[in-house]
Coordinates of C-alpha atoms and ligand atoms in Angstrom, one line a residue:
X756 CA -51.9 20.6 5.1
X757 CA -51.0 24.6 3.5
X758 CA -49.3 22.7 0.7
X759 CA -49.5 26.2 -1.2
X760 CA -47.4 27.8 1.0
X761 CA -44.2 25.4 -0.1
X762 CA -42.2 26.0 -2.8
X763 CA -41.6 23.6 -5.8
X764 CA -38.2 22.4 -4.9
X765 CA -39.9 21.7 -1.7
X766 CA -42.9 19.8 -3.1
X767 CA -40.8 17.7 -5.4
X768 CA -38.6 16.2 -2.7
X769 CA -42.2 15.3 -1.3
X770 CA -44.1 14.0 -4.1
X771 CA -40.9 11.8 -5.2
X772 CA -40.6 10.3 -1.1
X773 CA -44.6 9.8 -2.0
X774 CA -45.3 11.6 1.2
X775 CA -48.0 14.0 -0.8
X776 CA -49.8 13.2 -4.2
X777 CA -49.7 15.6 -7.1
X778 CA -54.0 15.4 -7.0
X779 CA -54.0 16.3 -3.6
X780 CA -51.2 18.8 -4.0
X781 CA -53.3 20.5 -7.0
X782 CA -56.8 19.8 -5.3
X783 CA -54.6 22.3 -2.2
X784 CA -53.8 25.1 -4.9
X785 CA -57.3 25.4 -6.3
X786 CA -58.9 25.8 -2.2
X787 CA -56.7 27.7 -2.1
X788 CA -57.8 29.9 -5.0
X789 CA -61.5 29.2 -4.4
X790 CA -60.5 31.1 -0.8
X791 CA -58.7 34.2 -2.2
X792 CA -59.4 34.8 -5.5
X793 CA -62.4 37.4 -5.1
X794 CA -60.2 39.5 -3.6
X795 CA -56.7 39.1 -5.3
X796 CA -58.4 38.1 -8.9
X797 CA -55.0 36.9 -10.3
X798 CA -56.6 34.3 -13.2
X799 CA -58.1 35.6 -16.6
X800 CA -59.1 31.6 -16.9
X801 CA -58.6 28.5 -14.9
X802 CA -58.3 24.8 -16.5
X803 CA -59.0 22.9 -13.4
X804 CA -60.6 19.5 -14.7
X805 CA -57.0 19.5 -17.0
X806 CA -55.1 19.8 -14.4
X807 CA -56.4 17.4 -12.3
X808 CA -56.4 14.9 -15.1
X809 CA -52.8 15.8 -15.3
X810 CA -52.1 15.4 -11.3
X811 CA -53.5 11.9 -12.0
X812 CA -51.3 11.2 -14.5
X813 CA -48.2 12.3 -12.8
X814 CA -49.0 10.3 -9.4
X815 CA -49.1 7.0 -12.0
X816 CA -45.8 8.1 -13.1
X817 CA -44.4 7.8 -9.1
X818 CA -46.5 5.1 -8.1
X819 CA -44.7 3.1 -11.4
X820 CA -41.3 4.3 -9.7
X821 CA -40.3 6.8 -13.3
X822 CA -37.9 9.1 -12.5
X823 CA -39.8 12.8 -12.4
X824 CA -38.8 16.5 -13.9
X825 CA -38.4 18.7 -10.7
X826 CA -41.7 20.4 -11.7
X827 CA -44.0 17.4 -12.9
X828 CA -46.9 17.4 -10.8
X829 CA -46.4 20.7 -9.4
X830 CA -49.0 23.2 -10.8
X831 CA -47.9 27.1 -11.9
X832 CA -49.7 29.7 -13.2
X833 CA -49.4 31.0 -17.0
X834 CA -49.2 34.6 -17.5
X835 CA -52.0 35.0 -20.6
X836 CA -50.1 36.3 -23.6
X837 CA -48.2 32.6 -23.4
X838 CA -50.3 30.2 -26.0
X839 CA -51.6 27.5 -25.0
X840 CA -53.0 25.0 -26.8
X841 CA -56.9 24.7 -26.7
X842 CA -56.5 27.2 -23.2
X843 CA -58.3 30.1 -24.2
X844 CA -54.8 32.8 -23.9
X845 CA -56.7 36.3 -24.2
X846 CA -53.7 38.7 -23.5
X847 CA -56.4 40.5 -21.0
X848 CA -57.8 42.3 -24.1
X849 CA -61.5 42.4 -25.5
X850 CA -59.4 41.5 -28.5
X851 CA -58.7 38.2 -28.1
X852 CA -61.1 37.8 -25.5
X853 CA -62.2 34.3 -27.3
X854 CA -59.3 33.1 -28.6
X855 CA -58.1 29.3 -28.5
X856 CA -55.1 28.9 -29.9
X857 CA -54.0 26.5 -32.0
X858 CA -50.5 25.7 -30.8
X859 CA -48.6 25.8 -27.5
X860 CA -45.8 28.1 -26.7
X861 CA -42.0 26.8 -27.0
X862 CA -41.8 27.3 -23.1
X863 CA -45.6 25.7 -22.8
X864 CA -44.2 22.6 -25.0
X865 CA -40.6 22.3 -22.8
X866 CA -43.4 22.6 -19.2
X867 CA -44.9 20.2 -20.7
X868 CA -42.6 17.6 -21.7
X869 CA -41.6 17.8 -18.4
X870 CA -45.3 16.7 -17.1
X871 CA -46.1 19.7 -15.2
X872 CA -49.3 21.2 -14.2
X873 CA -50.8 24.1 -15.5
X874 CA -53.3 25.9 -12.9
X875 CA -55.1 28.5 -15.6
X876 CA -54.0 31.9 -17.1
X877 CA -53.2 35.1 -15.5
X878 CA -54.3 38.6 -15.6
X879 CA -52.1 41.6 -17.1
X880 CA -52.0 44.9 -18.5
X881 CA -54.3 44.8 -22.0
X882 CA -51.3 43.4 -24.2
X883 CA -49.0 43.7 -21.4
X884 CA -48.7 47.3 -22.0
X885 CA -48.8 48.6 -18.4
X886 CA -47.5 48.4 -14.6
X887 CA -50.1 47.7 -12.7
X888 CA -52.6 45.5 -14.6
X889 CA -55.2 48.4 -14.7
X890 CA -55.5 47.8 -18.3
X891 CA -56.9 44.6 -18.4
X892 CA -60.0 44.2 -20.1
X893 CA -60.6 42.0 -17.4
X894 CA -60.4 44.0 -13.8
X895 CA -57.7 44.8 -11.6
X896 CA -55.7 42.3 -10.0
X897 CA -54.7 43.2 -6.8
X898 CA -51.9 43.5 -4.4
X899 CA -52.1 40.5 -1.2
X900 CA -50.2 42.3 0.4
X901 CA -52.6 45.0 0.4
X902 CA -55.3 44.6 -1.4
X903 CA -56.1 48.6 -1.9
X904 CA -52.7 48.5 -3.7
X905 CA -52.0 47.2 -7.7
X906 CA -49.9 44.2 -7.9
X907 CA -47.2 45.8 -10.6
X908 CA -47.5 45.0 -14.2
X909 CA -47.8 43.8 -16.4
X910 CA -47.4 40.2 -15.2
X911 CA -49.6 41.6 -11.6
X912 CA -51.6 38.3 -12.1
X913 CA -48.9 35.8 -12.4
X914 CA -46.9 37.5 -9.1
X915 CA -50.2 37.9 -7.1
X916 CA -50.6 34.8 -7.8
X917 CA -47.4 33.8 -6.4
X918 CA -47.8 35.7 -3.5
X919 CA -51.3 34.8 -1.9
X920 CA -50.5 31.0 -2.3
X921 CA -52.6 30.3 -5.7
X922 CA -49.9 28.6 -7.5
X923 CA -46.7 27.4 -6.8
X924 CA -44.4 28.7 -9.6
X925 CA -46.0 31.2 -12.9
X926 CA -44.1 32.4 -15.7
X927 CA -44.5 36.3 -17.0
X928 CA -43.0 37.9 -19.6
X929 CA -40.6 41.2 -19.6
X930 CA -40.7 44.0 -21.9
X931 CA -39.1 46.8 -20.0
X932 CA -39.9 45.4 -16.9
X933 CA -42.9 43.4 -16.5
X934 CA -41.8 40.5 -14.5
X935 CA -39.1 42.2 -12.1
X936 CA -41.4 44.7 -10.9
X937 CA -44.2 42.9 -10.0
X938 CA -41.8 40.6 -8.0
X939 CA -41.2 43.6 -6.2
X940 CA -44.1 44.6 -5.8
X941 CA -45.3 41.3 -4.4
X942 CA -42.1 40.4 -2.6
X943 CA -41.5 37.5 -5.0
X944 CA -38.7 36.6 -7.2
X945 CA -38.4 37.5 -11.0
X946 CA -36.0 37.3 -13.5
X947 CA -35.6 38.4 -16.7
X948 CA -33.0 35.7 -18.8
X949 CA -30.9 37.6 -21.3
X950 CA -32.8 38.1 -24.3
X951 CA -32.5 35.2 -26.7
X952 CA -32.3 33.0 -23.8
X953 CA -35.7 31.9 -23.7
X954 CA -37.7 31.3 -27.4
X955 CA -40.1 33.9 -27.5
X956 CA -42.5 31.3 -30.0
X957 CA -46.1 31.6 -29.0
X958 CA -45.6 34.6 -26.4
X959 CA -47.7 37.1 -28.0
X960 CA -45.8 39.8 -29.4
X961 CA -45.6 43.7 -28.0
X962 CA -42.4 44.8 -28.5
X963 CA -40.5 42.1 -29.7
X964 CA -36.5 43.2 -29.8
X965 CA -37.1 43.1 -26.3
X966 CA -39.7 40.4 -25.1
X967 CA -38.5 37.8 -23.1
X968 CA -40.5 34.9 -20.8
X969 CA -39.1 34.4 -17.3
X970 CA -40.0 32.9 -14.2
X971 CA -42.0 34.3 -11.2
X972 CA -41.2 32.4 -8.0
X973 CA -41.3 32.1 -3.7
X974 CA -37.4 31.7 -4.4
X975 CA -34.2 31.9 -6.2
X976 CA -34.1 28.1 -6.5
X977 CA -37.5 28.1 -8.1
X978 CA -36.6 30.4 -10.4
X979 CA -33.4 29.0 -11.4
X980 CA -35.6 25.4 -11.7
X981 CA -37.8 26.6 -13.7
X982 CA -35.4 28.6 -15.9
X983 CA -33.8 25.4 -16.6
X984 CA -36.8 23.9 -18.4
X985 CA -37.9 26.9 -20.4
X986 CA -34.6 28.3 -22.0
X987 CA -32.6 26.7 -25.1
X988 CA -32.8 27.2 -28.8
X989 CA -36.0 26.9 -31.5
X990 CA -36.3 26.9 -34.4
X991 CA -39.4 28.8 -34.8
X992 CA -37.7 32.1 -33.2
X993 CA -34.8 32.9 -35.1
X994 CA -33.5 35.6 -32.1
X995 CA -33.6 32.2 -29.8
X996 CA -29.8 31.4 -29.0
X997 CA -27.7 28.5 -30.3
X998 CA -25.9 28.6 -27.0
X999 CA -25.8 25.5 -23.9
X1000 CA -27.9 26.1 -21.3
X1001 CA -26.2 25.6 -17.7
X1002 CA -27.7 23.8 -15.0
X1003 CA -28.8 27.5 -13.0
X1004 CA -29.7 25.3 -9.9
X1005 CA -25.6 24.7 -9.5
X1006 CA -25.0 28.2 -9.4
X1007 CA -26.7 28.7 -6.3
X1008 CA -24.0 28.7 -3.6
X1009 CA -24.1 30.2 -0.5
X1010 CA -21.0 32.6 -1.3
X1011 CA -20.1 35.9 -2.5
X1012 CA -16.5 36.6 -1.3
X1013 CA -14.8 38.3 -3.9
X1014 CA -17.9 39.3 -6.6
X1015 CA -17.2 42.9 -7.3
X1016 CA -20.7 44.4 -7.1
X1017 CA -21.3 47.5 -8.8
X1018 CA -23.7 50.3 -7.8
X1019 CA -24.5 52.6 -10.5
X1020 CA -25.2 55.7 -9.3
X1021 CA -27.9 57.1 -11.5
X1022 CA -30.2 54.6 -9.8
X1023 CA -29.6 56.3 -6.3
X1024 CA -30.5 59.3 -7.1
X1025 CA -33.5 61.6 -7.7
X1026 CA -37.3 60.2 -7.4
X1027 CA -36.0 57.1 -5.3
X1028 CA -38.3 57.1 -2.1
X1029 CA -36.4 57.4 0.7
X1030 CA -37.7 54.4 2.5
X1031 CA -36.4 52.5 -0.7
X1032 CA -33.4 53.5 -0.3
X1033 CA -32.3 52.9 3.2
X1034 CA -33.5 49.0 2.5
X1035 CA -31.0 48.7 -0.4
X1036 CA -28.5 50.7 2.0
X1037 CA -28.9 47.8 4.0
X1038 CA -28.3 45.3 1.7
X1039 CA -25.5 46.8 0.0
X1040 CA -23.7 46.2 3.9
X1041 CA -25.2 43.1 4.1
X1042 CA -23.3 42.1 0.5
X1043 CA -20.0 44.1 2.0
X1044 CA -20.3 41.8 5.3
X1045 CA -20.5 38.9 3.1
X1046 CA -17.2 39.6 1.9
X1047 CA -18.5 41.1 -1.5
X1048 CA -16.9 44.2 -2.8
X1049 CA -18.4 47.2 -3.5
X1050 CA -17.8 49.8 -6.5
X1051 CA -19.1 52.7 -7.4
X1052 CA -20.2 52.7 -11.5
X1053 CA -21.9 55.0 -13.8
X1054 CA -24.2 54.4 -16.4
X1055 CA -24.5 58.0 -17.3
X1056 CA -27.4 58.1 -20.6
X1057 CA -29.8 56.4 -18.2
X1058 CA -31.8 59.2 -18.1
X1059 CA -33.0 58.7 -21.7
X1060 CA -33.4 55.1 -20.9
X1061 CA -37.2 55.3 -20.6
X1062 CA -37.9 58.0 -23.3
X1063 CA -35.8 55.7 -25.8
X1064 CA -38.0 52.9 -24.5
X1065 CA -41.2 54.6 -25.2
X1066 CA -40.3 55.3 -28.9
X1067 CA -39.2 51.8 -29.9
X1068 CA -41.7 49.7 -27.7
X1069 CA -44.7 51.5 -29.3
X1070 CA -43.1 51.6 -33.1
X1071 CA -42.6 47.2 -32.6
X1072 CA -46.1 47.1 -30.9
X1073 CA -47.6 49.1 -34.0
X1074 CA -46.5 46.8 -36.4
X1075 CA -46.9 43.8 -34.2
X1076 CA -50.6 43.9 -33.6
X1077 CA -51.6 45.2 -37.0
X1078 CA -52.8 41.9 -37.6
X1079 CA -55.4 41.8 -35.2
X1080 CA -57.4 43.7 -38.3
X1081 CA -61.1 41.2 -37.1
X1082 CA -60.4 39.3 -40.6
X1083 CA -58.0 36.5 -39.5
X1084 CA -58.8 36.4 -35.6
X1085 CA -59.9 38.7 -33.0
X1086 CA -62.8 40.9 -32.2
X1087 CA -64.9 41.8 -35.2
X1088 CA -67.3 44.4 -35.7
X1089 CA -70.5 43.0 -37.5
X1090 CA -72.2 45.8 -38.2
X1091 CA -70.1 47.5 -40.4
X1092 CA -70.5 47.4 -44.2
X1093 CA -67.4 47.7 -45.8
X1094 CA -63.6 45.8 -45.2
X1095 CA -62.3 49.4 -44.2
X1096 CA -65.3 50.3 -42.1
X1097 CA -65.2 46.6 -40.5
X1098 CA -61.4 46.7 -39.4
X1099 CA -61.5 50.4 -37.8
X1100 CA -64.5 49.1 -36.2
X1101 CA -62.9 46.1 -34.7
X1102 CA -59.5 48.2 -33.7
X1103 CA -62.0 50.9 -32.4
X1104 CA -63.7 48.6 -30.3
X1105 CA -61.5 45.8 -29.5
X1106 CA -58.9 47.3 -27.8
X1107 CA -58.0 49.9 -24.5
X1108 CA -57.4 53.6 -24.6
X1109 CA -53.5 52.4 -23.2
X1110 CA -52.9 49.8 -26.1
X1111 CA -54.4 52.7 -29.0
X1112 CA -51.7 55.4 -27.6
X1113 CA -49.4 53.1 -27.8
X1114 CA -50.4 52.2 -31.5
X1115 CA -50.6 56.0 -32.3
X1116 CA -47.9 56.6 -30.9
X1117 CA -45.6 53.7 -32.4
X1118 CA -47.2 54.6 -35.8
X1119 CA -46.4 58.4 -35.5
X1120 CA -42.5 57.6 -34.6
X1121 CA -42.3 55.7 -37.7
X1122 CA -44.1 57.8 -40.3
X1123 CA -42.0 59.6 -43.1
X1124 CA -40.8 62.5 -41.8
X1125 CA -40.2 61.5 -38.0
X1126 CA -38.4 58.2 -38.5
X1127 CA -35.2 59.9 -38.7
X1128 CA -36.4 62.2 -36.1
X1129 CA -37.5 59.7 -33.8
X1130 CA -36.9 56.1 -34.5
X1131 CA -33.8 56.1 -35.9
X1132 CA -32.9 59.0 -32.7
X1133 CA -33.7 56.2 -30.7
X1134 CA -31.9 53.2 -31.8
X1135 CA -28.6 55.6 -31.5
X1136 CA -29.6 55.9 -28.0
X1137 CA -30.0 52.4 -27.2
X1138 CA -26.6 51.5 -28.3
X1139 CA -25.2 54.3 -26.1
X1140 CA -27.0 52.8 -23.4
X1141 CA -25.8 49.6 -24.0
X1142 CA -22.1 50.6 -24.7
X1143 CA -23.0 51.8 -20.6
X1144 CA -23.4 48.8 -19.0
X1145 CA -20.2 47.3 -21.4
X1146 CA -18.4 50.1 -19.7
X1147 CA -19.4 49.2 -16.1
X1148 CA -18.8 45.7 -16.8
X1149 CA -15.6 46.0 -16.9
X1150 CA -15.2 47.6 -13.8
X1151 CA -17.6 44.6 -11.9
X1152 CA -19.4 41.3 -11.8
X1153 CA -22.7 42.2 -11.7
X1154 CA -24.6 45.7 -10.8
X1155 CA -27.0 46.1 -7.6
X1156 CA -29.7 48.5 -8.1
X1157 CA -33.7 48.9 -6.8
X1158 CA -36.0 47.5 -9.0
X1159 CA -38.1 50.1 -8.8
X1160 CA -37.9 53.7 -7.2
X1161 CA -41.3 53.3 -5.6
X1162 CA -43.3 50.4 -3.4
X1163 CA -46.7 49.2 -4.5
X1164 CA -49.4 52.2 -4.8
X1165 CA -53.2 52.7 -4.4
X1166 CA -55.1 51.4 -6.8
X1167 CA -57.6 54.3 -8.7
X1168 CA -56.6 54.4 -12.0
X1169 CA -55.7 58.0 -11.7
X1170 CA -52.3 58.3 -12.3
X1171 CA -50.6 59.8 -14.9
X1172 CA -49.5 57.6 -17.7
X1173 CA -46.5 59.5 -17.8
X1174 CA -45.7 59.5 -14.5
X1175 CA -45.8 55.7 -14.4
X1176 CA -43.5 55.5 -17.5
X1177 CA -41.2 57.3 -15.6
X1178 CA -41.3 54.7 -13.0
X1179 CA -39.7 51.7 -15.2
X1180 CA -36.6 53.7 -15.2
X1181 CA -34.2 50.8 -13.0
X1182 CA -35.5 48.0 -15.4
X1183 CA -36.0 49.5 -19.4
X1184 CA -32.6 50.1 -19.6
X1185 CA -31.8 46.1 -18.9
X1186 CA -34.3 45.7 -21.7
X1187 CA -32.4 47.9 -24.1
X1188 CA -29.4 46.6 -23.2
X1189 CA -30.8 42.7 -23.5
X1190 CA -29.4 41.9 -20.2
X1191 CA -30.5 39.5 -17.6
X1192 CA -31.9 40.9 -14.3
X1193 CA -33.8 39.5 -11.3
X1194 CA -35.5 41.2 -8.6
X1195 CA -35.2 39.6 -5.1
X1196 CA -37.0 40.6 -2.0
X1197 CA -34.8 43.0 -0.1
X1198 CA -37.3 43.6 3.3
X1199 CA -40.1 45.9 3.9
X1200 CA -41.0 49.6 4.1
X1201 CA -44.1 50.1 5.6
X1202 CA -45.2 46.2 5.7
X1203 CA -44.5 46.4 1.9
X1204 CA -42.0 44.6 0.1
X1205 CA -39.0 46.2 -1.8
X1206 CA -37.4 44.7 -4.3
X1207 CA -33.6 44.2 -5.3
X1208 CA -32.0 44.5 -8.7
X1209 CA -29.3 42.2 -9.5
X1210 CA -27.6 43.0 -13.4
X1211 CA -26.1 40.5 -15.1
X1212 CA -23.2 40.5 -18.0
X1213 CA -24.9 39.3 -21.4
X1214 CA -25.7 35.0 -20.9
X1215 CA -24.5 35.5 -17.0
X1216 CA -27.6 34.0 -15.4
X1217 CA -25.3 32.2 -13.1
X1218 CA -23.7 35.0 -11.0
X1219 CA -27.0 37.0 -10.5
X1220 CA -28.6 33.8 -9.7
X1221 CA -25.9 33.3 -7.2
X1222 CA -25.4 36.5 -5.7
X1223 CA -29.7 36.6 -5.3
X1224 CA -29.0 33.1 -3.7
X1225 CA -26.9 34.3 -1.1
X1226 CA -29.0 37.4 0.1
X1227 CA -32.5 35.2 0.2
X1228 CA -30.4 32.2 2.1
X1229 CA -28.7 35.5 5.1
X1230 CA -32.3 36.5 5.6
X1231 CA -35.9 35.6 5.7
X1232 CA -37.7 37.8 4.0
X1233 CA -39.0 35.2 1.2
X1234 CA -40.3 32.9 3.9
X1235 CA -43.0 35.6 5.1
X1236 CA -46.5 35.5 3.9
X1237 CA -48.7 38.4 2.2
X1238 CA -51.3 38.9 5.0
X1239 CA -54.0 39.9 2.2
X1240 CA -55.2 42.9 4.1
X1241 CA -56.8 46.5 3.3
X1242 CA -59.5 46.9 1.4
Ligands
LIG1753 N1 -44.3 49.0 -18.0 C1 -43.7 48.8 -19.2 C2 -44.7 49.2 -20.3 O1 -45.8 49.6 -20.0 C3 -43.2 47.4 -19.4 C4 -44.2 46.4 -19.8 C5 -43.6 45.1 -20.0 O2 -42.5 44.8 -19.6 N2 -44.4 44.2 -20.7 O3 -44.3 49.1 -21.5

């Protein structure tokens, strides 16, 4: 049996009827990777004796007739910059290339209470500074889908994953758009939870005013499942929010008569291919037909969205991973003779030409002198841009936009960097703003999938979730299977 192909809400009804086991179930997910994974190269590090064990332990559970978590027993994929314990978690960089940490993730500890299974770790962009995982120290992953093409980034491995059938569920993590695209790239389902939804304890910091975990999923229920068990309050990240976590799985109803959706018309514009566009045309009338109305909104300082986003996510990263300095943990440099010497060396060595701009960069916009001039420039901006979406609000329930202005491209590590900054311009300014966005496949141009945007108010989950819900359930474009071709 494809077991691989189901989806989790799908496996659990099974496992709980004891038609399937979870050890045959996970035993199904790692042929499955054993068959694709030389050409989609999705993991950094598998763990499959663990999970096994755990399979085991979970088909005890059943067979003792215990009530089961809707993901116990049904194995997911962890993006690598998510700690987990005594799993090496490398964020893709020579870095931390041997790292075991010491302590799990708040999300790792909530998956785990609820007895689920945890395949291995997945590639991304070194740091998960990146869109296409290209800047892993560890290889490209690559599109199934087409294989020529990059999966997005910077969770690529966790939503390639996804895609060719080698896990189940995966979680990724969302800077200025690292789980959303991807989705869209891979014609999976991604969302971002508001920030503060979801601890950010143990997910390896980059930019971390904007960080947030989130699922990648086959569907909205997935995601709204596994959403459930990963958001709620810590104490260990004091930006976690103090606020009751609704069951997302009741929001999905089949129904958007009356939901005033709101198009904002920046996103429509300029350097949106063409074939993009006439699929969210479609949906947009789809949405109308469904009895949803539409509006017209404006957002209009999106156009600095992305160069406010490349000043503050480099100055957080900067200070953020000063401390891999090869003196506490990380890459060292042996050679070298003196502390100085030793920690240059490390830096030098241990990390990608994309993660050292970024350093540069960060540390340049925050020098004396350029603070004011940059920085501070910056953080004016991003309350402008958030003061935008307050504005639209007001005027709708939720705002439809692509998720990206562009479909999965060629692998060859020749683009420009700043021409692929540019191309995070539909989902940094949800960042900024700390809103919650998914990205739901919308159909195909050219046998690739094209992703939706759905914007949520701040802690509104529900009615994106919803709204998503409704699309996935009028059409069948989740149900359709990456044909891992090309190459
Ligand atoms: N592509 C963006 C960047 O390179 C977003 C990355 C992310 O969300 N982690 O910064």
């Amino acid at each position: 049996m494809d077991l691989y192909k189901s989806t989790a809400h799908e496996l659990h009804e099974k496992l709980v009827k004891k038609e399937i086991s979870s050890v045959e179930l996970t035993y199904n997910v790692y042929d499955r990777i054993a068959e694709v994974e030389k050409d989609v190269k999705a993991y950094v590090t598998l763990d499959k004796e663990n999970a096994l064990a755990q399979a085991a332990k979970v088909d005890k559970m059943i067979a003792a007739g215990e009530a089961i978590a809707p993901l116990a027993g049904i194995p997911g994929a962890i993006k690598d910059n998510i700690s987990t314990k005594g799993l090496r978690t490398t964020c893709s960089s020579k870095m931390l290339e041997n790292l075991n940490p010491i302590y799990d993730a708040h999300v790792i500890e909530k998956l785990r209470a609820d007895e689920t299974i945890f395949l291995g770790k997945t590639n991304l962009d070194e740091f998960a500074m990146g869109s296409t995982t290209e800047t892993s120290y560890f290889g490209t992953s690559h599109n199934p889908w087409n294989l020529d093409l990059v999966p997005g980034g910077s969770s690529g491995g966790s939503a390639a994953a996804i895609a060719a059938g080698e896990a189940i569920w995966s979680l990724g993590s969302d800077t200025g758009g690292s789980i959303r695209q991807p989705a869209s790239f891979t014609g999976c389902v991604g969302i971002k939870p508001t920030y503060g939804r979801v601890s950010r304890y143990g997910c390896v910091a980059f930019a971390s005013s904007l960080d947030q975990i989130g699922p990648i999923t086959k569907d909205v229920t997935d995601a709204a499942t596994v959403l459930n068990t990963i958001c709620g309050v810590d104490a260990h990240d004091s930006t976690s929010l103090p606020v009751e976590v609704p069951d997302f799985t009741k929001a999905l109803k089949q129904d958007v008569k009356g939901l005033k959706i709101g198009l904002p018309k920046e996103y429509f514009g300029k350097g949106l291919d063409p074939k993009v566009d006439a699929i969210l045309k479609k949906a947009i009338a789809d949405y109308e037909a469904m009895g949803a109305e539409i509006v017209e909104v404006s957002l209009p300082h999106t156009e600095y969205a992305v160069i406010t986003y490349y000043i503050i996510a480099p100055a957080e990263a900067s200070a953020n991973l000063a401390r891999f300095d090869g003196v506490r943990y990380g890459y060292r440099n042996m050679k070298a003779t003196s502390a100085p010497e030793m920690t240059t060396a490390s830096r030098t060595e241990g990390f990608g030409s994309e993660v050292k701009r970024r350093i540069m960069l960060g540390t340049y916009v925050l020098s004396s002198g350029y603070y004011d001039a940059y920085y501070l420039k910056a953080m004016q901006v991003r309350t402008l841009i958030r003061k935008d979406f307050e504005e639209a609000f007001k005027q709708c329930d939720l705002l439809l936009t692509p998720t990206s202005p562009v479909v999965a491209y060629p692998i060859d590590g020749k683009m420009d960097p700043l021409a692929i900054y540019m191309l995070d311009v539909c989902t940094i300014p949800v960042n900024l703003a700390g809103l919650p966005g998914i990205s739901v496949p919308a159909g195909f141009a050219d046998g690739l999938p094209v992703g939706m945007q759905l914007i949520g108010k701040l802690l509104d989950e529900e009615t994106i979730l919803r709204a998503a819900y409704t699309f996935e359930q009028a059409h069948d474009y989740h149900k359709v299977m990456a044909p891992l071709g090309g190459k």
